[in-house]
Amino acid sequence: MEIQLINKQDDPTVNEWLLGAIAKRSLIEMGQPEHAELSLVLVDEEEMEELNFKYRAVEKATDVLSFPLYDEALKNDEDLPLILGDVVICPAVAKRNAQSHGVEFAKEMDLLVVHGILHLLGFDHETDDEAEMMEAKEEEILKRYYGGETSI
């Protein structure tokens, strides 16, 4: 599995190695093949606001956006990379969210990576049932990653 991390922001407290680790674990938990690839992109608030407006018509920065490229037909073709897409995270927004939710910044970032990857794989939270299913899958992945303890 290949996780490409592009850091376009300047918060030195972001642990890129750990973000890559939770991304890889998420892909394994979701049964993705070894030839799966994705990009994690860390951006500042200004860039996130631009992306959010361009793709969602929302004029404010958000914590995570996903841009899926997943093609089920390529899943079993090991001759080609299975490019899942891009997960874009804004650590500045994540840090504020972590403070307001009373959780560690690193755990909030982990949750955003998992959340973004689940979006790449077709999960959504448009309805209550979809949100419930997605949150349960996030919790399951994070509990296993943290060794069984409650994640956030």
Coordinates of N, CA and C in Angstrom, one line a residue:
M1 N 0.9 -1.2 0.0 CA 0.0 0.0 0.0 C 0.9 1.2 0.0
E2 N 0.4 2.2 -0.7 CA 1.2 3.4 -0.8 C 0.4 4.6 -0.3
I3 N 0.9 5.3 0.7 CA 0.2 6.5 1.2 C 1.2 7.6 0.9
Q4 N 0.7 8.5 0.1 CA 1.5 9.7 -0.2 C 1.0 10.8 0.7
L5 N 1.9 11.4 1.5 CA 1.5 12.5 2.4 C 2.1 13.8 1.9
I6 N 1.3 14.8 1.6 CA 1.8 16.1 1.2 C 1.4 17.1 2.2
N7 N 2.4 17.7 2.8 CA 2.2 18.7 3.9 C 2.4 20.1 3.4
K8 N 1.3 20.8 3.2 CA 1.3 22.2 2.7 C 1.0 23.2 3.8
Q9 N 1.0 22.8 5.0 CA 0.7 23.7 6.1 C 1.9 23.8 7.1
D10 N 1.9 24.6 8.1 CA 3.1 24.8 8.9 C 3.0 24.4 10.4
D11 N 2.0 23.6 10.8 CA 1.8 23.2 12.2 C 2.8 22.1 12.5
P12 N 3.8 22.4 13.3 CA 4.9 21.4 13.5 C 4.4 20.2 14.5
T13 N 3.2 20.4 15.1 CA 2.7 19.3 16.0 C 2.1 18.2 15.2
V14 N 1.9 18.3 13.9 CA 1.3 17.2 13.1 C 2.3 16.1 12.9
N15 N 2.0 14.9 13.3 CA 2.9 13.7 13.2 C 2.5 13.0 11.9
E16 N 3.3 13.3 10.8 CA 3.0 12.7 9.5 C 3.1 11.2 9.5
W17 N 4.1 10.6 10.3 CA 4.3 9.2 10.3 C 3.1 8.5 10.9
L18 N 2.5 9.1 12.0 CA 1.3 8.4 12.6 C 0.1 8.6 11.7
L19 N 0.0 9.6 11.0 CA -1.1 9.8 10.0 C -1.0 8.7 8.9
G20 N 0.2 8.5 8.4 CA 0.4 7.4 7.5 C 0.0 6.0 8.0
A21 N 0.4 5.8 9.3 CA 0.1 4.5 9.9 C -1.4 4.3 10.1
I22 N -2.1 5.3 10.5 CA -3.6 5.1 10.7 C -4.3 5.0 9.3
A23 N -3.7 5.6 8.3 CA -4.3 5.5 7.0 C -4.1 4.1 6.5
K24 N -2.9 3.5 6.6 CA -2.6 2.2 6.2 C -3.5 1.2 7.0
R25 N -3.6 1.4 8.3 CA -4.4 0.5 9.1 C -5.9 0.5 8.6
S26 N -6.3 1.7 8.3 CA -7.7 1.8 7.8 C -7.9 1.0 6.5
L27 N -7.0 1.2 5.6 CA -7.1 0.4 4.4 C -7.1 -1.1 4.6
I28 N -6.2 -1.5 5.5 CA -6.2 -3.0 5.8 C -7.5 -3.4 6.4
E29 N -8.0 -2.7 7.4 CA -9.3 -3.0 8.1 C -10.4 -3.0 7.1
M30 N -10.4 -2.2 6.1 CA -11.4 -2.2 5.1 C -11.2 -3.1 3.9
G31 N -10.2 -4.0 4.1 CA -10.0 -5.1 3.1 C -9.4 -4.6 1.7
Q32 N -8.7 -3.5 1.7 CA -8.2 -3.0 0.5 C -6.9 -3.8 0.1
P33 N -6.7 -4.0 -1.2 CA -5.5 -4.8 -1.6 C -4.2 -4.1 -1.4
E34 N -3.1 -4.8 -1.5 CA -1.8 -4.2 -1.3 C -1.5 -3.2 -2.4
H35 N -2.1 -3.2 -3.5 CA -1.8 -2.2 -4.6 C -2.6 -1.0 -4.5
A36 N -3.3 -0.8 -3.3 CA -4.1 0.4 -3.1 C -3.2 1.6 -2.8
E37 N -3.6 2.8 -3.3 CA -2.9 4.0 -3.1 C -3.8 5.1 -2.7
L38 N -3.4 6.0 -1.9 CA -4.1 7.3 -1.7 C -3.2 8.4 -1.3
S39 N -3.7 9.6 -1.4 CA -2.9 10.8 -0.9 C -3.6 11.4 0.2
L40 N -2.8 11.8 1.2 CA -3.2 12.6 2.4 C -2.6 13.9 2.2
V41 N -3.4 15.0 2.1 CA -2.9 16.3 1.9 C -3.3 17.2 3.1
L42 N -2.3 17.8 3.7 CA -2.5 18.7 4.8 C -2.4 20.1 4.3
V43 N -3.5 20.9 4.6 CA -3.5 22.3 4.1 C -3.8 23.3 5.2
D44 N -3.6 24.6 4.9 CA -3.9 25.6 5.8 C -5.4 26.0 5.6
E45 N -5.9 26.9 6.5 CA -7.3 27.2 6.5 C -7.7 27.9 5.2
E46 N -6.8 28.8 4.7 CA -7.1 29.5 3.4 C -7.3 28.5 2.3
E47 N -6.4 27.6 2.1 CA -6.6 26.6 1.0 C -7.8 25.7 1.2
M48 N -8.1 25.3 2.5 CA -9.2 24.5 2.7 C -10.5 25.3 2.4
E49 N -10.6 26.5 2.8 CA -11.7 27.3 2.5 C -12.0 27.4 1.0
E50 N -10.9 27.6 0.2 CA -11.0 27.7 -1.2 C -11.5 26.3 -1.8
L51 N -11.0 25.2 -1.3 CA -11.5 23.9 -1.8 C -12.9 23.7 -1.4
N52 N -13.3 24.0 -0.2 CA -14.7 23.8 0.3 C -15.6 24.7 -0.5
F53 N -15.2 25.9 -0.9 CA -16.1 26.7 -1.7 C -16.2 26.2 -3.1
K54 N -15.1 25.8 -3.7 CA -15.0 25.3 -5.1 C -15.8 24.0 -5.3
Y55 N -15.7 23.1 -4.3 CA -16.4 21.8 -4.5 C -17.7 21.6 -3.7
R56 N -17.9 22.5 -2.7 CA -19.2 22.3 -2.0 C -20.0 23.6 -1.8
A57 N -19.5 24.7 -2.4 CA -20.1 26.0 -2.3 C -20.4 26.4 -0.9
V58 N -19.4 26.1 0.0 CA -19.5 26.5 1.4 C -18.3 27.4 1.7
E59 N -18.6 28.6 2.1 CA -17.6 29.7 2.3 C -16.9 29.7 3.6
K60 N -16.4 28.5 4.1 CA -15.6 28.5 5.3 C -14.7 27.2 5.2
A61 N -13.7 27.2 6.0 CA -12.8 26.1 6.0 C -13.5 25.0 6.8
T62 N -13.2 23.7 6.4 CA -13.7 22.6 7.1 C -12.6 21.7 7.5
D63 N -12.8 20.6 8.2 CA -11.7 19.8 8.8 C -11.2 18.8 7.8
V64 N -12.1 18.2 7.0 CA -11.7 17.1 6.0 C -12.6 17.1 4.8
L65 N -11.9 16.9 3.7 CA -12.6 16.7 2.4 C -12.0 15.5 1.7
S66 N -12.9 14.7 1.0 CA -12.4 13.5 0.3 C -12.7 13.7 -1.1
F67 N -11.8 13.2 -2.0 CA -12.0 13.3 -3.4 C -11.8 11.9 -4.0
P68 N -12.8 11.1 -4.0 CA -12.7 9.7 -4.4 C -12.4 9.5 -5.9
L69 N -11.6 8.5 -6.2 CA -11.3 8.0 -7.5 C -11.5 6.5 -7.7
Y70 N -12.0 5.9 -6.6 CA -12.1 4.4 -6.5 C -12.9 3.8 -7.6
D71 N -12.3 2.7 -8.2 CA -13.0 2.0 -9.2 C -12.9 0.5 -8.8
E72 N -14.1 0.0 -8.5 CA -14.2 -1.4 -8.0 C -13.6 -2.4 -9.0
A73 N -13.7 -2.1 -10.3 CA -13.2 -3.0 -11.4 C -11.7 -3.2 -11.3
L74 N -11.0 -2.2 -10.7 CA -9.5 -2.3 -10.6 C -9.1 -3.0 -9.3
K75 N -10.0 -3.3 -8.4 CA -9.6 -3.8 -7.1 C -8.8 -5.1 -7.2
N76 N -9.1 -6.0 -8.1 CA -8.4 -7.3 -8.2 C -7.3 -7.3 -9.3
D77 N -7.0 -6.2 -10.0 CA -6.0 -6.2 -11.0 C -4.7 -5.7 -10.4
E78 N -3.9 -6.6 -10.0 CA -2.6 -6.2 -9.3 C -1.6 -5.6 -10.3
D79 N -1.9 -5.6 -11.6 CA -0.9 -5.0 -12.5 C -1.1 -3.4 -12.5
L80 N -2.2 -3.0 -12.0 CA -2.4 -1.5 -12.0 C -2.6 -1.0 -10.5
P81 N -2.1 0.2 -10.2 CA -2.4 0.7 -8.9 C -3.9 1.0 -8.7
L82 N -4.4 0.7 -7.5 CA -5.7 1.0 -7.2 C -5.7 2.4 -6.5
I83 N -5.9 3.5 -7.3 CA -5.8 4.8 -6.7 C -7.1 5.2 -6.1
L84 N -7.2 5.3 -4.8 CA -8.5 5.5 -4.1 C -8.9 7.0 -4.2
G85 N -7.9 7.9 -4.2 CA -8.3 9.3 -4.2 C -7.4 10.1 -3.2
D86 N -7.9 11.3 -2.9 CA -7.2 12.2 -2.0 C -8.1 12.5 -0.8
V87 N -7.4 12.5 0.4 CA -8.1 13.0 1.6 C -7.3 14.3 2.0
V88 N -8.1 15.4 2.1 CA -7.5 16.7 2.4 C -7.9 17.1 3.8
I89 N -6.9 17.4 4.7 CA -7.2 17.7 6.1 C -6.6 19.1 6.4
C90 N -7.4 19.8 7.2 CA -6.9 21.1 7.7 C -6.6 21.0 9.2
P91 N -5.3 20.8 9.6 CA -5.0 20.7 11.0 C -5.5 21.8 11.9
A92 N -5.5 23.0 11.3 CA -5.9 24.2 12.2 C -7.4 24.0 12.6
V93 N -8.2 23.6 11.7 CA -9.6 23.4 12.0 C -9.7 22.2 12.9
A94 N -9.0 21.1 12.7 CA -9.0 19.9 13.5 C -8.6 20.3 14.9
K95 N -7.6 21.2 15.1 CA -7.1 21.5 16.4 C -8.2 22.2 17.2
R96 N -9.0 23.2 16.5 CA -10.1 23.8 17.2 C -11.2 22.8 17.6
N97 N -11.5 21.9 16.7 CA -12.5 20.9 16.9 C -12.1 20.0 18.1
A98 N -10.8 19.7 18.2 CA -10.4 18.8 19.3 C -10.5 19.5 20.6
Q99 N -10.2 20.8 20.6 CA -10.4 21.6 21.9 C -11.8 21.7 22.3
S100 N -12.7 22.0 21.3 CA -14.1 22.1 21.6 C -14.7 20.8 22.0
H101 N -14.2 19.7 21.5 CA -14.7 18.3 21.9 C -14.0 17.7 23.1
G102 N -13.0 18.4 23.5 CA -12.2 17.9 24.7 C -11.4 16.6 24.4
V103 N -10.9 16.5 23.2 CA -10.1 15.3 22.8 C -8.7 15.8 22.4
E104 N -7.8 14.8 22.4 CA -6.4 15.1 22.0 C -6.4 15.4 20.5
F105 N -5.5 16.4 20.1 CA -5.4 16.8 18.7 C -5.0 15.6 17.9
A106 N -4.1 14.8 18.3 CA -3.6 13.6 17.5 C -4.8 12.6 17.3
K107 N -5.6 12.4 18.2 CA -6.8 11.5 18.0 C -7.8 12.1 17.1
E108 N -8.0 13.4 17.1 CA -8.9 14.1 16.2 C -8.3 13.9 14.8
M109 N -7.1 14.1 14.6 CA -6.4 13.9 13.3 C -6.6 12.5 12.8
D110 N -6.4 11.5 13.7 CA -6.6 10.1 13.3 C -8.1 9.9 12.9
L111 N -9.0 10.4 13.6 CA -10.4 10.3 13.2 C -10.7 10.9 11.8
L112 N -10.1 12.0 11.5 CA -10.3 12.6 10.2 C -9.7 11.8 9.1
V113 N -8.6 11.2 9.4 CA -8.0 10.3 8.3 C -8.9 9.1 8.1
V114 N -9.4 8.5 9.1 CA -10.3 7.3 8.9 C -11.6 7.8 8.3
H115 N -12.2 8.9 8.7 CA -13.4 9.5 8.1 C -13.2 9.7 6.6
G116 N -12.1 10.4 6.3 CA -11.9 10.7 4.9 C -11.7 9.4 4.0
I117 N -11.0 8.4 4.6 CA -10.8 7.2 3.8 C -12.2 6.5 3.6
L118 N -13.0 6.5 4.7 CA -14.3 5.8 4.5 C -15.1 6.5 3.4
H119 N -15.0 7.9 3.3 CA -15.7 8.6 2.2 C -15.1 8.1 0.9
L120 N -13.8 7.9 0.8 CA -13.2 7.4 -0.5 C -13.8 6.1 -0.9
L121 N -14.1 5.3 0.1 CA -14.6 3.9 -0.1 C -16.1 3.8 -0.2
G122 N -16.8 5.0 -0.3 CA -18.2 5.0 -0.5 C -19.1 5.2 0.7
F123 N -18.6 5.4 1.9 CA -19.4 5.6 3.0 C -19.8 7.1 3.0
D124 N -21.0 7.4 3.6 CA -21.5 8.7 3.7 C -22.3 8.9 4.9
H125 N -22.7 10.1 5.2 CA -23.5 10.4 6.4 C -24.7 11.3 6.1
E126 N -25.3 11.2 4.9 CA -26.4 12.0 4.5 C -27.7 11.7 5.3
T127 N -27.8 10.4 5.7 CA -29.0 10.0 6.4 C -28.6 9.6 7.8
D128 N -29.5 9.5 8.7 CA -29.2 9.0 10.1 C -28.6 7.6 10.1
D129 N -29.2 6.7 9.2 CA -28.7 5.4 9.1 C -27.3 5.3 8.6
E130 N -27.0 6.1 7.5 CA -25.7 6.1 7.0 C -24.7 6.7 8.0
A131 N -25.0 7.7 8.7 CA -24.2 8.3 9.7 C -23.8 7.3 10.8
E132 N -24.8 6.6 11.2 CA -24.7 5.6 12.3 C -23.7 4.5 11.8
M133 N -23.9 4.0 10.6 CA -23.0 3.0 10.0 C -21.6 3.5 9.9
M134 N -21.4 4.7 9.4 CA -20.1 5.3 9.2 C -19.4 5.5 10.6
E135 N -20.1 6.0 11.6 CA -19.5 6.2 12.9 C -19.1 4.9 13.5
A136 N -19.9 3.9 13.4 CA -19.6 2.6 13.9 C -18.3 2.0 13.3
K137 N -18.2 2.2 12.0 CA -17.0 1.7 11.3 C -15.8 2.5 11.8
E138 N -15.9 3.8 11.9 CA -14.8 4.7 12.4 C -14.4 4.2 13.8
E139 N -15.3 4.0 14.7 CA -15.0 3.5 16.0 C -14.4 2.2 16.0
E140 N -14.8 1.3 15.2 CA -14.3 -0.1 15.1 C -12.8 0.0 14.7
I141 N -12.5 0.8 13.6 CA -11.1 0.9 13.2 C -10.2 1.5 14.2
L142 N -10.7 2.6 14.8 CA -9.9 3.3 15.8 C -9.7 2.5 17.1
K143 N -10.7 1.7 17.5 CA -10.5 0.9 18.7 C -9.4 -0.2 18.4
R144 N -9.4 -0.8 17.3 CA -8.4 -1.8 16.9 C -7.0 -1.1 16.8
Y145 N -7.0 0.1 16.3 CA -5.7 0.8 16.1 C -5.1 1.1 17.5
Y146 N -6.0 1.5 18.4 CA -5.5 1.9 19.7 C -5.4 0.7 20.7
G147 N -5.6 -0.5 20.2 CA -5.5 -1.6 21.0 C -6.7 -1.9 21.9
G148 N -7.9 -1.5 21.5 CA -9.1 -1.9 22.2 C -9.6 -0.8 23.1
E149 N -8.9 0.2 23.4 CA -9.4 1.3 24.2 C -10.3 2.2 23.4
T150 N -11.1 3.0 24.1 CA -12.0 3.9 23.4 C -11.2 5.0 22.7
S151 N -11.5 5.2 21.5 CA -10.6 6.1 20.7 C -10.8 7.6 21.1
I152 N -12.0 8.1 21.0 CA -12.2 9.5 21.3 C -13.5 9.7 22.1

